[in-house]
Structures are given as C-alpha cells and as structure tokens.
Coordinates of C-alpha atoms in Angstrom, one line a residue:
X5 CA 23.0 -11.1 -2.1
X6 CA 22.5 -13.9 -4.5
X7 CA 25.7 -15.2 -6.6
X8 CA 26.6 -10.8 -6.2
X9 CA 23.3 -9.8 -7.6
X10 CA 20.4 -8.3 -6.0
X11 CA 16.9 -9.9 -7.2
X12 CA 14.2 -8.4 -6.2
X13 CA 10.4 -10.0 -6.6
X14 CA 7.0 -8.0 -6.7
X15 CA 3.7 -10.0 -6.1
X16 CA 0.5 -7.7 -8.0
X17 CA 2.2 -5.8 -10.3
X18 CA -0.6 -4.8 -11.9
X19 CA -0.5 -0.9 -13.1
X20 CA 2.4 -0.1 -11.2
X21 CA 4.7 0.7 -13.6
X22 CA 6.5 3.8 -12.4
X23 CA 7.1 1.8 -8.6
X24 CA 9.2 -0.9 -11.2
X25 CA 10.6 2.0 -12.8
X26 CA 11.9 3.9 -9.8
X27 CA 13.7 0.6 -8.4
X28 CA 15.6 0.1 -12.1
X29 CA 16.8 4.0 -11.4
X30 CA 18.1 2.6 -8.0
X31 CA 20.0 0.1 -9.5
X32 CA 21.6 2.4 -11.9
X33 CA 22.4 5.1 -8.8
X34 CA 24.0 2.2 -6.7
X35 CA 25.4 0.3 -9.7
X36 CA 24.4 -2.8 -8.5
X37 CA 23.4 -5.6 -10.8
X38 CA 20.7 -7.9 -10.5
X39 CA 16.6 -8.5 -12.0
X40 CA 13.1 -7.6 -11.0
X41 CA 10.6 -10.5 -11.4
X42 CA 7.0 -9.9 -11.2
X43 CA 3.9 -12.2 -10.6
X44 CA 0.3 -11.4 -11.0
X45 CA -2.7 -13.0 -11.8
X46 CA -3.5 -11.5 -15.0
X47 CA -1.4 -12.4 -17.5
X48 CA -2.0 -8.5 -19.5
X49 CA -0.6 -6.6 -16.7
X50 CA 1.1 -3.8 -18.2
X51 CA 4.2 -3.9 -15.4
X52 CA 5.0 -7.5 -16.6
X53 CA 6.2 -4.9 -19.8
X54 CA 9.0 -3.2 -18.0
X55 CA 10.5 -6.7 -15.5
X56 CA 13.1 -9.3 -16.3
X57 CA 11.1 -11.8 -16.0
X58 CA 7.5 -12.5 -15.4
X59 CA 5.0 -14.9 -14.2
X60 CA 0.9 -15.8 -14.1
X61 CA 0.4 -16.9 -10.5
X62 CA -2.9 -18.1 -8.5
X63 CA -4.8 -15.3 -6.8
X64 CA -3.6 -14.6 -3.1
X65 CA -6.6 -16.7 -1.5
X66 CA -5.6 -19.9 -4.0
X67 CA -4.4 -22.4 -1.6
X68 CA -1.3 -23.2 -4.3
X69 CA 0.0 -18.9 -4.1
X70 CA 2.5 -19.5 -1.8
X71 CA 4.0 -23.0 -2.6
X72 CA 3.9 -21.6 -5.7
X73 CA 5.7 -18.1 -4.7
X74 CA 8.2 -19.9 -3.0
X75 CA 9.1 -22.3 -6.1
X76 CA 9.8 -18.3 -8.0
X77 CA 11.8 -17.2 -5.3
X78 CA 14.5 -20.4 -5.4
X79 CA 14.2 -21.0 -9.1
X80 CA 15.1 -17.1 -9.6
X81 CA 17.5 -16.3 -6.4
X82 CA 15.1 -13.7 -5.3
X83 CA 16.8 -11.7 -2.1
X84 CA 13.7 -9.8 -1.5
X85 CA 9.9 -9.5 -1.9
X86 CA 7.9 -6.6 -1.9
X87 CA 3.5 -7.4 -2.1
X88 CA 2.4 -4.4 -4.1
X89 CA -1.9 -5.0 -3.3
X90 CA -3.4 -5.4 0.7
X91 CA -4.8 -8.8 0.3
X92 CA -0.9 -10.6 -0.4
X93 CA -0.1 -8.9 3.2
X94 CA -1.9 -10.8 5.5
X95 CA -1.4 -14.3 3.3
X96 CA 2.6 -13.8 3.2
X97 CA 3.1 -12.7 6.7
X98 CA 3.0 -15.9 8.4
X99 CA 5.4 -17.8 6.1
X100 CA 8.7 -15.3 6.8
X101 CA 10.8 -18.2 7.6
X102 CA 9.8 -20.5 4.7
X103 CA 10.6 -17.7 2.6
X104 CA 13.7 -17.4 4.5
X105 CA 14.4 -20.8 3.9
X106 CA 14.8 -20.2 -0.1
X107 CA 17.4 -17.2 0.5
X108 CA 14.5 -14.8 -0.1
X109 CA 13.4 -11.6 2.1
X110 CA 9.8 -10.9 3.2
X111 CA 9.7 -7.1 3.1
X112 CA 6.0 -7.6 5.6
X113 CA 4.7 -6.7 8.5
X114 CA 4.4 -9.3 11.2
X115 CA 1.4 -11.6 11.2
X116 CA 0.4 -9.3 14.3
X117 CA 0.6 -6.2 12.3
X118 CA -1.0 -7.7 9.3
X119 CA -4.2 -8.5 10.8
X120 CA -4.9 -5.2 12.6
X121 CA -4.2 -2.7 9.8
X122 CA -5.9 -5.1 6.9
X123 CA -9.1 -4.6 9.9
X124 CA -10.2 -1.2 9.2
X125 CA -12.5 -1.2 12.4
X126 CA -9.6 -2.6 14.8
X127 CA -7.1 0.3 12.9
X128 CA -10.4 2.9 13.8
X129 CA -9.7 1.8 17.4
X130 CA -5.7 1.6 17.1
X131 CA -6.2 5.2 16.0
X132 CA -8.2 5.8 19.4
X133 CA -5.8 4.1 21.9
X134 CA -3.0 6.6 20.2
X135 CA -5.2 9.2 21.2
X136 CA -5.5 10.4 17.8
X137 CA -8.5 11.8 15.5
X138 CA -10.4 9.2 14.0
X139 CA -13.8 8.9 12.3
X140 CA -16.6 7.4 14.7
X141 CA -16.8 4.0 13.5
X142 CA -20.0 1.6 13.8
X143 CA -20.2 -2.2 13.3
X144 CA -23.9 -3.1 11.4
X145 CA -26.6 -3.4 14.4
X146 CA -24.6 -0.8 16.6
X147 CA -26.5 2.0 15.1
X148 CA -30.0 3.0 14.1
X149 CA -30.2 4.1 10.8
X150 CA -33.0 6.9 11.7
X151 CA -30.8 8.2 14.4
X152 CA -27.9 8.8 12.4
X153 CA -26.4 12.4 11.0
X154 CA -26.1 12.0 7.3
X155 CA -23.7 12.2 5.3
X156 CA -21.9 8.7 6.4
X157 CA -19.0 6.8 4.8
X158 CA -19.3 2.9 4.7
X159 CA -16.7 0.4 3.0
X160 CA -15.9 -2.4 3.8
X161 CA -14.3 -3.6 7.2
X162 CA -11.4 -5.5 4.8
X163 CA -11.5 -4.1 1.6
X164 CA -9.2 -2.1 -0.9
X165 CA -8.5 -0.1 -3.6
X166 CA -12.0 1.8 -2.8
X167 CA -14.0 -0.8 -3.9
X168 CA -17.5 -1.2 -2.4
X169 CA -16.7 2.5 -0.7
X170 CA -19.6 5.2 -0.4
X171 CA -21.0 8.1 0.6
X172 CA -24.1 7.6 1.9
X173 CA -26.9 10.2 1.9
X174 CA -29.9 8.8 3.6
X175 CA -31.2 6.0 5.6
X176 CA -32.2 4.5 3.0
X177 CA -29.3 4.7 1.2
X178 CA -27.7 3.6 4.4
X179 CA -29.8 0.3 4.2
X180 CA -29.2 -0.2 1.0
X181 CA -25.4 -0.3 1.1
X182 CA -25.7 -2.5 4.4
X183 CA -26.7 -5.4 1.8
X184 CA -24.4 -4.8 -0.4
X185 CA -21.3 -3.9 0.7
X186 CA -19.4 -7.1 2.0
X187 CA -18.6 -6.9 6.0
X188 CA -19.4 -3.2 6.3
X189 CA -18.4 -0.6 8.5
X190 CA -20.0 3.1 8.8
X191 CA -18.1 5.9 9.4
X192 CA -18.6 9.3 10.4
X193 CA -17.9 11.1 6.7
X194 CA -14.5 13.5 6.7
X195 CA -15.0 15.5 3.2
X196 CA -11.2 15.6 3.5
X197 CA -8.4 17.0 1.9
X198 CA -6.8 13.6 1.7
X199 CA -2.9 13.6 3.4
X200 CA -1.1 9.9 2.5
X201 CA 2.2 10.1 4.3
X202 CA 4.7 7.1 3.5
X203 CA 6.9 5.8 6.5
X204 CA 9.9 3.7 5.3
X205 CA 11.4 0.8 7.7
X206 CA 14.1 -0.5 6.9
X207 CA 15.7 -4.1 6.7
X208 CA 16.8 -3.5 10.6
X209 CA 13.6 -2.4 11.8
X210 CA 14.5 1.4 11.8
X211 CA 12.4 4.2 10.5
X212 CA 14.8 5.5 7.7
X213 CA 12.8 8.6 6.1
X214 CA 9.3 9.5 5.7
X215 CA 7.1 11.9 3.5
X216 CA 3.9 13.3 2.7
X217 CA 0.9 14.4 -0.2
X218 CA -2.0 15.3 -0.5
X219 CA -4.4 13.9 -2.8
X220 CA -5.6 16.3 -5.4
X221 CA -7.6 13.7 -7.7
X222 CA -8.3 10.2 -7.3
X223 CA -9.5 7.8 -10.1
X224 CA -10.6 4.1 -10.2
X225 CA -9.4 4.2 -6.8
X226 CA -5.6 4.9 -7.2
X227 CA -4.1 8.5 -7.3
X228 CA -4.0 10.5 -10.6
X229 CA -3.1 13.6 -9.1
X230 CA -1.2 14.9 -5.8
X231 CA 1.7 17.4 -4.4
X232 CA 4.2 17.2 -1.6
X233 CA 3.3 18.5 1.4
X234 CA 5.3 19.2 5.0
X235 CA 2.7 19.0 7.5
X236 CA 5.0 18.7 11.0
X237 CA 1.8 17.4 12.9
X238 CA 0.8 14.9 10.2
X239 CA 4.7 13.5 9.9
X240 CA 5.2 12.9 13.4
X241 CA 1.3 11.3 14.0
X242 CA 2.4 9.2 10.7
X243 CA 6.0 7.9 12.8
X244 CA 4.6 7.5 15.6
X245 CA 1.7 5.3 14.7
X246 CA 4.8 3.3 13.0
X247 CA 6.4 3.2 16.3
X248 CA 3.3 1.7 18.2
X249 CA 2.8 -0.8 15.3
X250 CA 6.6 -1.9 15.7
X251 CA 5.6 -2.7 19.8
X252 CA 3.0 -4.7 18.1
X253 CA 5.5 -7.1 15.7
X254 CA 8.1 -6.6 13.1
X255 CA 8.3 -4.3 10.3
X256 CA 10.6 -3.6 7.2
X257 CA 9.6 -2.1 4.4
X258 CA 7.0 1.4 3.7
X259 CA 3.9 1.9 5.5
X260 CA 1.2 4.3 4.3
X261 CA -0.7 6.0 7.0
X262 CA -3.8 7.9 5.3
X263 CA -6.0 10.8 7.1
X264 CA -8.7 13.3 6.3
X265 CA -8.9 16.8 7.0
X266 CA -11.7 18.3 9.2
X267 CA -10.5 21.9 9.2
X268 CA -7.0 21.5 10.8
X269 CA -7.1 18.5 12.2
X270 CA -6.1 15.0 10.5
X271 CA -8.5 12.4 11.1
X272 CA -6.9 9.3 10.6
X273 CA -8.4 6.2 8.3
X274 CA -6.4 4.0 7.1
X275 CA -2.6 1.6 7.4
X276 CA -1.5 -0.1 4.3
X277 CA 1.5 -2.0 4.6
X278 CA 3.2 -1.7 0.9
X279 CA 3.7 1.0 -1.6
X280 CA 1.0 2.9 -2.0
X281 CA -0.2 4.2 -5.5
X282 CA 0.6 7.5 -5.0
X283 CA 4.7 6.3 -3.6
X284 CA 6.6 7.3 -7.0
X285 CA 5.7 11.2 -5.9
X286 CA 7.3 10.3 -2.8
X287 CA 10.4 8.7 -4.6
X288 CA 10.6 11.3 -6.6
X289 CA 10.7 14.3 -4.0
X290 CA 13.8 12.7 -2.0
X291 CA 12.1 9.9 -0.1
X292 CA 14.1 7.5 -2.1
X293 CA 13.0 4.1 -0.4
X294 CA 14.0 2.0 -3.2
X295 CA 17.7 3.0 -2.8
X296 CA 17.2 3.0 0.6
X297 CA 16.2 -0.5 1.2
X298 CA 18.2 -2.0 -1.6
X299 CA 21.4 -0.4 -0.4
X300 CA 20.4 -2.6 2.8
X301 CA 20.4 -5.5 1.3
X302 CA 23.3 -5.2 -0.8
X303 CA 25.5 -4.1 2.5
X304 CA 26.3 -1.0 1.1
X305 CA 26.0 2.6 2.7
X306 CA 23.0 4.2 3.2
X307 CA 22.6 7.6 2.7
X308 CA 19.2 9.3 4.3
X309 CA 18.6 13.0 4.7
X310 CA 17.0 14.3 8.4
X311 CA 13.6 13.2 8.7
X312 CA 11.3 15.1 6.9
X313 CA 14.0 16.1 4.1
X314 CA 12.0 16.2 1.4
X315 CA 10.9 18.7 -2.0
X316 CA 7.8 20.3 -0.8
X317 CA 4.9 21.3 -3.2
X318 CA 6.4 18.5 -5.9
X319 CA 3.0 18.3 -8.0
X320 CA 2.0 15.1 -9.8
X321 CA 0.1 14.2 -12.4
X322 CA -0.4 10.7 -14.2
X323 CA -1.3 9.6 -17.6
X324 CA -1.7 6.2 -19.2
X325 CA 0.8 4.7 -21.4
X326 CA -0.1 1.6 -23.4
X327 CA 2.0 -1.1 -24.6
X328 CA 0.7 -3.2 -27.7
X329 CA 1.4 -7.2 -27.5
X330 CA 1.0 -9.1 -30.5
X331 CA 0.1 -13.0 -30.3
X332 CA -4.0 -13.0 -30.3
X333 CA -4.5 -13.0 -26.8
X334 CA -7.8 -11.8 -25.6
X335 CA -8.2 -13.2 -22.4

C-alpha cells in the first residue's frame, strides 16, 4: 500500500454511484484508510459527487488518456485501478507494466483477453469451442436477408451499453439496420430471461466467489431492476468460461458473463471485464468483491464463503438521486 493507505482509482465513473458506495462500506468493514479518485470525461458525472477527489480526462480513444492516467496514478499514490465502461479495457491492458511503474495496479484482463471478449463475434465462437449454447452469429454478406427466420438480434460487433442494439423484424428492417449500425453482427434472437452472473479474480489470479441475477427491467441500457438467483448450471458455465479465459492471459478483478434463456437452457452472449451495472445486487447478497480484493491488496485476510454462498431471491430496484451543483455550469 501507499505511505499505509489504500488508493484506489476508477476510470468512467459516470452513474455508478452505488459501485463507489459499496467500496467506502469496505473500507469501513476492514478499517483501512485511504481515497477513491475518479476520472471521467464529463465533468457533471454524478459519482465525481461521492469520491475524494476527481478529475476531467480525455476520452479512452484520445491519444493523451493514458499518459495522462498515469500522471493521476503517481501524483495521487493510486494502488489500484478499476475501468468501470468496455472501451477503457482494451486501451489499459497493454500498459500493465507502465502502470506498474508508478506503484499502481491494473485490475484488467490481459491484452489477449481484452481483445476477444470486447469482439462479440470471436466471444460467439469462444462460447462454441466451450461447447456451450450460443446464438447463431453471422458476419454482414454471410447471410441472405430473404432466407433468414425473423425475429434477429443485430448490435454491433464492438459495442456497449446497448447502443446501436435491435430487434429486427423483417428483411427490410434487417437492411436497414445493416447501414446503420457500426460493424454489425446478426444473431439468432433469444427472447430471454436475462441471467448476468459476476465471477470475481482476485489479485493472485484465483476465482474467489461468484454470483448470479436475473434481469427483471433494463433501462437506457443499464439494469433498473433484478433478483438473485442460484442457477448451479449457469454458475459453473460462468467459472468455467473464466477458467478458459485465464489459459488465454491474466485476470484479476470481476468478469460478467451474460446469457439468455431459451426454455432451460442459457444461451450465452456476452464477457465484460469490469463491474457490471447490475454488481451492487451482487455486493449486496454476499458476493462482496470490494472487500474481497481490497483485503488483497492491503495484505490482510480474506474471508470468502463456498462458492456459490450467496442470498438467493435478493430483489433490486433503482431510483435516481440527484445532486444540485451551483457555479453556472451548463456544459
């Protein structure tokens, strides 16, 4: 730790209010002292409200985010650094040792791991080597519209936060969303429910606890409603998937492996490699990851339950809280 304090640094804050939340609870429950700094690149982002410190940084494709990342990290003793959005995971991967360089932590995936689950089509196919349930998946030009069964999904082949994602009723429609949606992929459509199951790695590369919900009400892309589920089939699909990516390259840190329903069966989708939206359920059902990992890093015990140890049928449901800033900012 840094001069006996633990600093901790989260890169696209943004909304996520209750993740910052859920780590000051840790600090209280390990009594260990230390700060959370947050960058983002809007300078109204309501979790720069509830940190230490905060700071405006260039977006994640700005050629100056990293030099400029790093600079935070030495100025501010940061131990460790936890990307909160998809497109900051395949940027910071590559620099683990320049980060280590400053004192600072990369809680990332490998480069290696980074690029496949940021490539929805290559995760499609991941999925398929596991021999797990996946959507059928089709690159533009691999399919004829005509031919196809409707409904379809298509999105983007590196996207999200659901943006540019679609159901798709017709050829036409098909078509249509072809031009518009940047580097699409079509999928078979899964009406769902929706299971998110967060694995947690820790610092050492071992799987320390994992858990599960299903989605009960999406909005603007991020969860506004789920509960706790135990779905044996689901968890152990969800750790093993970690375990192949770890035979891949490094990990440390959560990984949220999403999948669809079709009757009984989980079709798999999606691998993000941060805290998912929906992770403070998680937190708050005994999957405490926050304690977890910063117990790690401060060298103290850590205490995890059996695998799978968890409240079951823990329901969540968000609301927005605003804060009011005075000073005539309006962007």
């Amino acid at each position: 730790m840094a001069k006996g304090e633990l600093n901790l640094l989260f890169t696209g804050v943004g909304r996520r209010v209750e993740l910052i939340r859920a780590f000051q609870r840790a600090y209280a429950n390990l009594g260990v002292k230390g700060k959370i700094v947050a960058v983002d690149a809007d300078p109204l982002a309501p979790a720069f409200r509830v940190v230490h410190k905060s700071y405006v940084v260039p977006r994640s494709d700005a050629p100056e985010y990293v030099p400029t990342l790093l600079e935070i990290c030495e100025e501010e003793g940061i131990d460790l650094l936890f990307p909160l959005i998809d497109p900051d995971v395949p940027v910071l991967a590559p620099y683990r040792d320049l980060f280590v360089g400053v004192g600072t932590k990369l809680v990332v995936v490998s480069p290696e791991v980074a690029d496949l689950v940021t490539d929805k089509y290559s995760t499609g196919l991941f999925f398929a080597r596991l021999g797990l349930s996946t959507p059928a998946t089709w690159l533009p030009g691999e399919v004829d519209p005509e031919s196809l069964r409707y409904p379809l999904f298509i999105k983007p082949r590196r996207g999200s936060g659901s943006r540019y994602a679609f159901r798709v009723g017709t050829s036409r429609e098909l078509e249509f969303f072809l031009g518009y949606v940047p580097e699409p992929i079509i999928q078979e459509y899964v009406p769902g429910p929706q299971i998110a199951t967060d694995v947690i790695v820790g610092l050492d590369g071992k799987i320390l606890g994992a858990g599960s919900r299903r989605i009960l009400e999406m909005r603007c892309g991020d969860v506004a409603k789920a509960a706790t589920v135990y779905m044996p089939d689901i968890l152990e699909a969800s750790v093993a998937i970690v375990s192949a990516l770890q035979a891949i390259g490094p990990i440390v840190g959560p990984i949220n492996v999403q999948c669809l329903l079709k009757g009984d069966v989980p079709y798999f989708t999606e691998i993000n490699a941060r805290f998912a939206g929906g992770s403070p359920l998680n937190i708050a059902a005994g999957v405490d990851s926050p304690s977890w990992l910063m117990a790690m890093a401060a060298d103290l015990p850590v205490d995890t339950p059996p695998l799978g140890s968890y409240e079951e049928g823990l329901v969540w449901v968000r609301y927005d809280e605003s804060f009011y800033l005075r000073g005539g900012f309006y962007g």
